[in-house]
């Protein structure tokens, strides 16, 4: 090696300089071109740290070589990382997401649209990321940077690699403490980049893609046949007295974030937490299910959506929408109703990429997806909380698009304000908090009350405009709001001294309501869960589920076996409950012993076998993309993902054109006079 005084003109100096340059341009672009939402000292520290480990490892490969080749390899690995950075800068600007290998390899409409619009989105300043490479290339070509032919001793190259690996583990360790389940839950690609880095995201996405590719590659039509045989063995007929009673009506699905069943009719200081939802729940035209459970796994909200739209369980780890929503074939509610002449739209006041909705909804067959950038108030200070627009503002702002949808339509509105950590500003927190002594739990009733008020305002608008009379409203809670980690507080909420596993099983209940004028309503005590929503609703709309690969059952069927399967393999029946390896009498809550109860033992064996097969076969449908083999169904039912464009300008243009060709929207029926003025809200932000 050269003397220490010439370090910066050696291979070591060239390596360090490139490391600094790669780090600097990545770090700066985190702030200028990506919206990662880093906050707090830990996240800001990780943002500064995470470009370094892989840069050391990749650039350090050159240190194992000598002479001109070593310098060229340092420069090449700088170039490779820069191209990845540059490509993501452009892609993120258009789609608010990071490139995936699935998108790069599939020739999807997203990738095609990016290619077509590249001239429009690129900026001259984007090329600044290549300036250092040009300067370094000139220095090497014209020998302004002397070449150290001796290179670096192999042991130093190896130690450099070890340093990069060690820093990677440090990064991951700190990230895991700040965001538990970072890789298994996979909320959003922004989280991966924010915590681990852009290069690490590429490695993680490559692993996901390889795993998905292997599952899909090994799957055969025979696998689908095995699954369908199981489904056919457990198929049950629809209830003839309900079948088709809602045919042709609009369907408005309201996704009640983190809303649990115990909130219905619940009071604090003598006041109803949710008076509007209570009245709706008890309305004579509402079918309300009081033994209805959430069945989500790690995917939480995305699992609930997967079940609600497809009657497929979420995966045992991670989110099916995130991992498989882009490339899989689905037979989902929007696409199915599209075959019945419905227009479909989803509404969400957060970024379109969360839970990979921007891609998954295309696979489901949604015509429109109105996400954060469609709402004029989304970027205003104090208009959002947690995971998007506050519900009152979100629902009011959604009216401008609801009134434009050609009828009949299928619309899903995803509320978000009633989400952990259940905090509201003083102007909106108009309901007294509970006094459990648990600060996280005590705010839950306040955000639930706010959601209830927002729901009441939406219903008033529906009634004023006439949409109420020709619509079916479907309300469901997606998952628990208060986790089992708060058992002392749960006990106080339930008026108990303590809670056991039976209480916790019942605490997994969420509301499920179907309301329509003329519907034979009432409180239905059938045991069921989110996996059953799709077949129940389709039968009410007069759509047969025969031949569909679904794992739920019509809750109104007189032959329903009433078996609720949780994602971890636990289950509930009207007779017995299994939860956390304990068994209970479902009706009395008495704890039971398997050894002294032959009836329980026989039932448990049968139900467990059914539960295990249901979960396993559902997983195979998703990971193996088995529905692509269902030629019988696909001949009549197709979803062309490339035909959907959720970019605001093109989507609004399409919506306007559809109104002219199919003038059945509320706006058209009102002589194109907007009804948004009929939407009244007491949201203090809008006063």
XYZ file of C-alpha atoms in Angstrom, residues 262-658:
397
model
C -68.950 -4.024 22.308
C -69.272 -0.361 21.275
C -72.818 -0.949 20.044
C -75.180 0.362 22.775
C -72.155 1.069 24.995
C -72.473 4.084 27.296
C -70.004 6.304 29.118
C -71.398 8.507 31.899
C -74.888 7.655 30.676
C -74.155 8.786 27.099
C -74.232 6.469 24.076
C -70.846 6.300 22.405
C -72.369 5.595 18.980
C -76.027 6.754 18.896
C -76.242 6.865 15.086
C -74.800 3.390 14.611
C -76.968 2.081 17.448
C -80.119 3.331 15.732
C -78.933 1.864 12.442
C -78.117 -1.453 14.128
C -81.612 -1.736 15.611
C -83.505 -0.468 12.549
C -86.192 -2.848 11.289
C -84.611 -2.738 7.821
C -81.152 -3.728 9.093
C -79.837 -7.263 9.323
C -77.438 -7.073 12.276
C -75.192 -9.956 13.275
C -74.219 -10.004 16.940
C -71.973 -13.096 16.819
C -69.733 -11.878 14.044
C -65.937 -12.030 14.472
C -62.911 -10.425 12.896
C -60.603 -13.102 11.471
C -57.573 -11.046 10.532
C -53.914 -11.976 10.959
C -50.861 -9.779 10.655
C -52.352 -8.024 7.647
C -55.052 -6.457 9.839
C -57.081 -4.093 7.602
C -55.780 -5.640 4.391
C -56.797 -9.107 5.630
C -60.296 -7.815 6.325
C -60.479 -6.400 2.799
C -59.228 -9.661 1.306
C -62.005 -11.555 3.072
C -64.681 -8.965 2.383
C -63.900 -8.762 -1.326
C -62.818 -12.358 -2.086
C -63.822 -14.675 0.792
C -60.141 -15.669 1.041
C -58.266 -15.558 4.342
C -55.277 -13.318 4.854
C -51.917 -15.076 5.022
C -50.338 -16.492 8.155
C -47.620 -13.835 7.937
C -47.621 -10.477 6.217
C -50.276 -9.043 3.948
C -51.697 -10.893 0.954
C -52.615 -7.576 -0.657
C -49.052 -6.342 -0.335
C -47.362 -9.558 -1.462
C -49.785 -10.885 -4.067
C -52.219 -8.116 -4.897
C -50.325 -6.890 -7.938
C -49.898 -10.092 -9.923
C -52.579 -12.544 -8.794
C -55.868 -13.441 -10.448
C -58.865 -12.732 -8.212
C -62.588 -13.192 -8.438
C -63.549 -10.230 -6.285
C -66.725 -8.289 -5.542
C -65.986 -5.288 -7.810
C -65.236 -7.487 -10.812
C -68.148 -9.832 -10.194
C -70.637 -6.966 -9.846
C -69.059 -5.328 -12.867
C -70.422 -8.289 -14.835
C -73.845 -7.335 -13.455
C -73.599 -3.777 -14.779
C -72.216 -2.119 -11.636
C -69.709 0.731 -11.537
C -67.210 0.215 -8.703
C -65.169 2.691 -6.689
C -63.077 2.640 -3.516
C -62.491 5.708 -1.335
C -59.562 6.151 1.056
C -58.176 9.381 2.501
C -54.568 8.213 2.631
C -51.892 7.489 0.037
C -52.918 5.004 -2.648
C -49.911 2.755 -1.988
C -50.852 1.844 1.559
C -51.416 -1.922 1.657
C -50.605 -1.869 -2.088
C -54.184 -0.761 -2.802
C -53.194 1.081 -5.968
C -52.266 -2.258 -7.542
C -54.534 -4.674 -5.669
C -57.702 -2.756 -6.494
C -56.938 -3.171 -10.174
C -56.666 -6.918 -9.610
C -60.017 -6.814 -7.784
C -61.628 -4.972 -10.684
C -62.311 -1.538 -9.196
C -63.121 1.003 -11.901
C -62.048 3.919 -9.690
C -59.890 4.445 -6.631
C -60.220 7.859 -4.997
C -57.225 8.183 -2.690
C -55.500 11.057 -0.927
C -54.594 13.177 -3.945
C -58.261 13.353 -5.011
C -59.250 15.196 -1.850
C -58.499 18.949 -1.777
C -58.222 19.040 2.012
C -55.814 16.119 2.353
C -52.661 18.219 2.657
C -54.049 20.946 4.899
C -52.759 21.201 8.425
C -54.885 19.466 11.079
C -57.234 17.944 8.482
C -55.695 14.510 8.829
C -55.030 12.270 11.797
C -53.051 9.035 11.921
C -53.720 7.250 8.664
C -55.489 9.869 6.566
C -58.214 12.486 6.384
C -60.474 12.803 9.399
C -63.700 10.914 8.757
C -66.057 13.897 8.685
C -63.921 15.672 6.102
C -63.231 12.474 4.161
C -66.882 11.469 3.844
C -67.973 14.978 2.902
C -65.242 15.282 0.286
C -66.223 11.854 -1.091
C -69.709 13.116 -1.952
C -68.409 14.962 -5.030
C -67.355 11.624 -6.522
C -70.223 9.506 -5.206
C -72.744 11.705 -6.991
C -70.924 11.133 -10.290
C -70.903 7.327 -10.210
C -73.254 5.733 -12.781
C -75.868 3.615 -11.026
C -76.024 0.922 -9.899
C -72.662 1.279 -8.212
C -70.576 -0.604 -5.676
C -68.656 1.831 -3.467
C -66.402 1.184 -0.489
C -65.585 4.003 1.937
C -62.658 3.284 4.275
C -62.751 5.351 7.456
C -59.518 5.840 9.416
C -60.005 8.205 12.371
C -60.890 5.416 14.814
C -57.390 4.007 14.598
C -54.692 3.483 17.204
C -53.512 5.509 19.104
C -57.052 7.024 19.258
C -56.141 10.673 19.602
C -58.187 13.689 18.533
C -57.661 17.414 18.887
C -59.770 19.176 21.516
C -62.186 20.660 18.986
C -63.175 17.206 17.751
C -62.920 15.233 20.995
C -66.441 16.093 22.165
C -67.105 12.873 24.080
C -65.812 11.971 27.563
C -62.961 9.489 27.687
C -63.242 6.311 29.709
C -61.408 6.093 33.023
C -59.604 2.765 32.871
C -56.241 4.261 33.744
C -54.884 3.137 30.365
C -54.247 6.248 28.248
C -54.311 4.294 24.985
C -57.645 2.673 25.711
C -59.391 5.699 27.209
C -59.384 7.675 23.966
C -60.966 4.820 22.004
C -64.545 5.864 22.726
C -63.775 9.437 21.651
C -62.592 8.481 18.167
C -65.434 5.957 17.909
C -67.925 8.711 18.765
C -66.356 10.950 16.118
C -66.721 8.158 13.557
C -70.349 7.743 14.592
C -71.032 11.444 14.054
C -69.387 11.268 10.624
C -71.572 8.276 9.747
C -74.683 10.193 10.830
C -73.772 13.096 8.557
C -73.286 10.723 5.618
C -76.691 9.126 6.189
C -78.368 12.541 6.311
C -76.821 13.358 2.943
C -77.960 10.028 1.500
C -81.530 10.696 2.608
C -81.594 14.273 1.335
C -80.365 13.307 -2.120
C -82.448 10.148 -2.557
C -79.483 7.772 -2.728
C -80.654 6.218 0.526
C -83.831 4.778 -1.012
C -82.075 2.876 -3.791
C -79.023 1.686 -1.891
C -77.895 -1.175 0.299
C -75.544 -0.199 3.104
C -73.006 -2.725 4.364
C -71.118 -1.834 7.544
C -68.370 -3.924 9.105
C -65.600 -3.538 11.655
C -62.282 -4.643 10.211
C -60.414 -5.763 13.355
C -60.072 -5.212 17.071
C -59.288 -1.726 18.279
C -57.975 -2.644 21.712
C -55.386 -5.403 21.748
C -55.125 -8.156 24.323
C -52.107 -6.394 25.805
C -54.589 -4.146 27.658
C -56.421 -6.811 29.671
C -56.903 -4.783 32.895
C -58.465 -1.969 30.845
C -60.585 -4.439 28.853
C -61.918 -5.850 32.121
C -62.937 -2.376 33.287
C -64.645 -1.627 29.981
C -66.612 -4.865 30.260
C -67.450 -4.341 33.923
C -65.401 -7.344 35.066
C -62.703 -7.855 37.670
C -60.570 -9.714 35.137
C -60.844 -11.376 31.748
C -60.015 -14.883 30.567
C -59.524 -16.376 27.125
C -63.277 -16.789 26.658
C -63.751 -13.050 27.219
C -60.910 -12.291 24.837
C -62.442 -14.519 22.161
C -65.722 -12.633 22.443
C -63.769 -9.385 22.367
C -62.891 -10.246 18.753
C -66.492 -9.589 17.705
C -67.044 -6.730 15.279
C -70.267 -5.343 13.795
C -71.698 -6.573 10.519
C -74.848 -4.867 9.274
C -76.754 -4.945 5.998
C -79.419 -2.282 5.608
C -81.877 -1.547 2.820
C -85.431 -0.276 2.720
C -87.779 -3.243 2.655
C -85.175 -5.728 3.872
C -86.441 -8.137 6.517
C -84.130 -7.083 9.309
C -83.521 -7.831 12.952
C -80.747 -9.109 15.202
C -79.376 -12.336 13.731
C -77.529 -14.602 16.174
C -75.794 -16.749 13.534
C -72.095 -17.270 14.260
C -69.892 -16.073 11.432
C -66.962 -13.917 10.435
C -65.520 -11.687 7.763
C -64.900 -14.631 5.444
C -68.723 -14.924 5.155
C -69.474 -11.368 4.027
C -69.007 -11.940 0.296
C -71.323 -14.946 -0.219
C -73.979 -13.432 2.067
C -74.074 -10.176 0.119
C -73.852 -11.784 -3.322
C -76.845 -13.999 -2.590
C -78.866 -10.991 -1.420
C -77.999 -9.328 -4.730
C -79.124 -12.402 -6.653
C -75.641 -13.493 -7.747
C -74.917 -17.215 -7.472
C -71.648 -18.287 -5.860
C -71.751 -21.796 -7.346
C -68.350 -22.669 -8.774
C -66.567 -19.836 -6.979
C -63.415 -20.614 -5.007
C -64.503 -19.059 -1.727
C -64.165 -20.175 1.883
C -67.100 -18.344 3.479
C -70.752 -19.288 3.701
C -74.042 -17.435 3.415
C -74.900 -16.364 6.962
C -78.588 -16.458 6.061
C -78.524 -20.050 4.847
C -80.563 -22.407 7.006
C -77.808 -25.014 6.605
C -74.958 -22.824 7.814
C -72.692 -24.827 10.144
C -71.677 -21.622 11.963
C -67.967 -22.349 12.279
C -65.729 -19.316 12.760
C -62.048 -19.920 12.000
C -59.408 -17.540 13.315
C -56.175 -16.985 11.404
C -54.124 -18.765 14.098
C -56.272 -21.911 13.884
C -58.510 -21.209 16.882
C -62.258 -21.353 16.285
C -65.756 -20.710 17.575
C -68.972 -22.681 17.075
C -72.350 -22.161 18.770
C -71.410 -25.039 21.089
C -67.698 -24.751 21.810
C -64.993 -22.101 21.680
C -61.280 -22.795 21.345
C -59.038 -19.842 22.113
C -55.354 -19.847 23.075
C -55.493 -23.620 23.666
C -58.365 -23.310 26.149
C -61.830 -24.740 25.487
C -65.113 -23.211 26.643
C -68.830 -23.723 26.439
C -69.754 -20.981 23.978
C -73.115 -20.252 25.572
C -72.094 -20.182 29.242
C -68.375 -19.406 29.150
C -67.591 -22.405 31.350
C -64.076 -23.708 30.856
C -64.047 -27.329 29.686
C -61.604 -30.199 29.909
C -60.942 -32.206 26.772
C -60.197 -35.376 28.765
C -63.500 -35.425 30.633
C -65.722 -34.395 27.722
C -65.975 -36.932 24.856
C -68.412 -34.731 22.925
C -65.968 -31.833 23.019
C -63.108 -34.101 21.966
C -65.017 -35.391 18.921
C -66.207 -31.917 17.922
C -62.777 -30.386 18.409
C -61.161 -32.998 16.188
C -63.685 -32.414 13.388
C -63.696 -28.611 13.615
C -59.906 -28.370 13.897
C -59.489 -30.461 10.760
C -61.894 -28.180 8.927
C -60.140 -25.054 10.230
C -56.663 -26.282 9.281
C -57.752 -27.278 5.782
C -59.599 -24.002 5.223
C -56.556 -21.928 6.135
C -54.111 -24.138 4.254
C -56.176 -24.273 1.067
C -56.855 -20.538 1.147
C -53.112 -19.908 1.460
C -52.491 -22.143 -1.548
C -55.042 -20.249 -3.620
C -53.189 -17.001 -2.933
C -49.530 -18.055 -2.927
C -49.994 -20.347 -5.921
C -52.302 -17.943 -7.770
C -54.584 -20.929 -8.340
C -57.517 -18.967 -9.751
C -55.596 -18.511 -13.006
C -56.318 -22.195 -13.666
C -60.089 -21.790 -13.335
C -60.817 -21.596 -17.058
C -64.530 -22.274 -16.560
C -64.947 -19.142 -14.477
C -62.491 -17.002 -16.406
C -64.265 -17.585 -19.707
C -67.193 -15.587 -18.328
C -65.345 -13.399 -15.863
C -62.265 -11.365 -16.700
C -60.458 -8.410 -15.159
C -58.175 -6.475 -17.477
C -55.868 -4.662 -15.069
C -54.412 -2.523 -17.848
C -57.821 -0.912 -18.423
C -57.806 0.754 -14.987
C -56.025 4.050 -14.484
C -56.195 5.634 -11.037
C -54.216 8.742 -11.958
C -56.411 11.710 -11.091
C -56.606 13.478 -14.457
C -57.394 10.372 -16.482
C -59.773 8.925 -13.874
C -61.838 12.099 -13.672
C -61.939 12.305 -17.452
C -63.171 8.715 -17.597
C -65.794 9.427 -14.938
C -67.091 12.392 -16.919
C -67.265 10.359 -20.119
C -69.114 7.546 -18.361
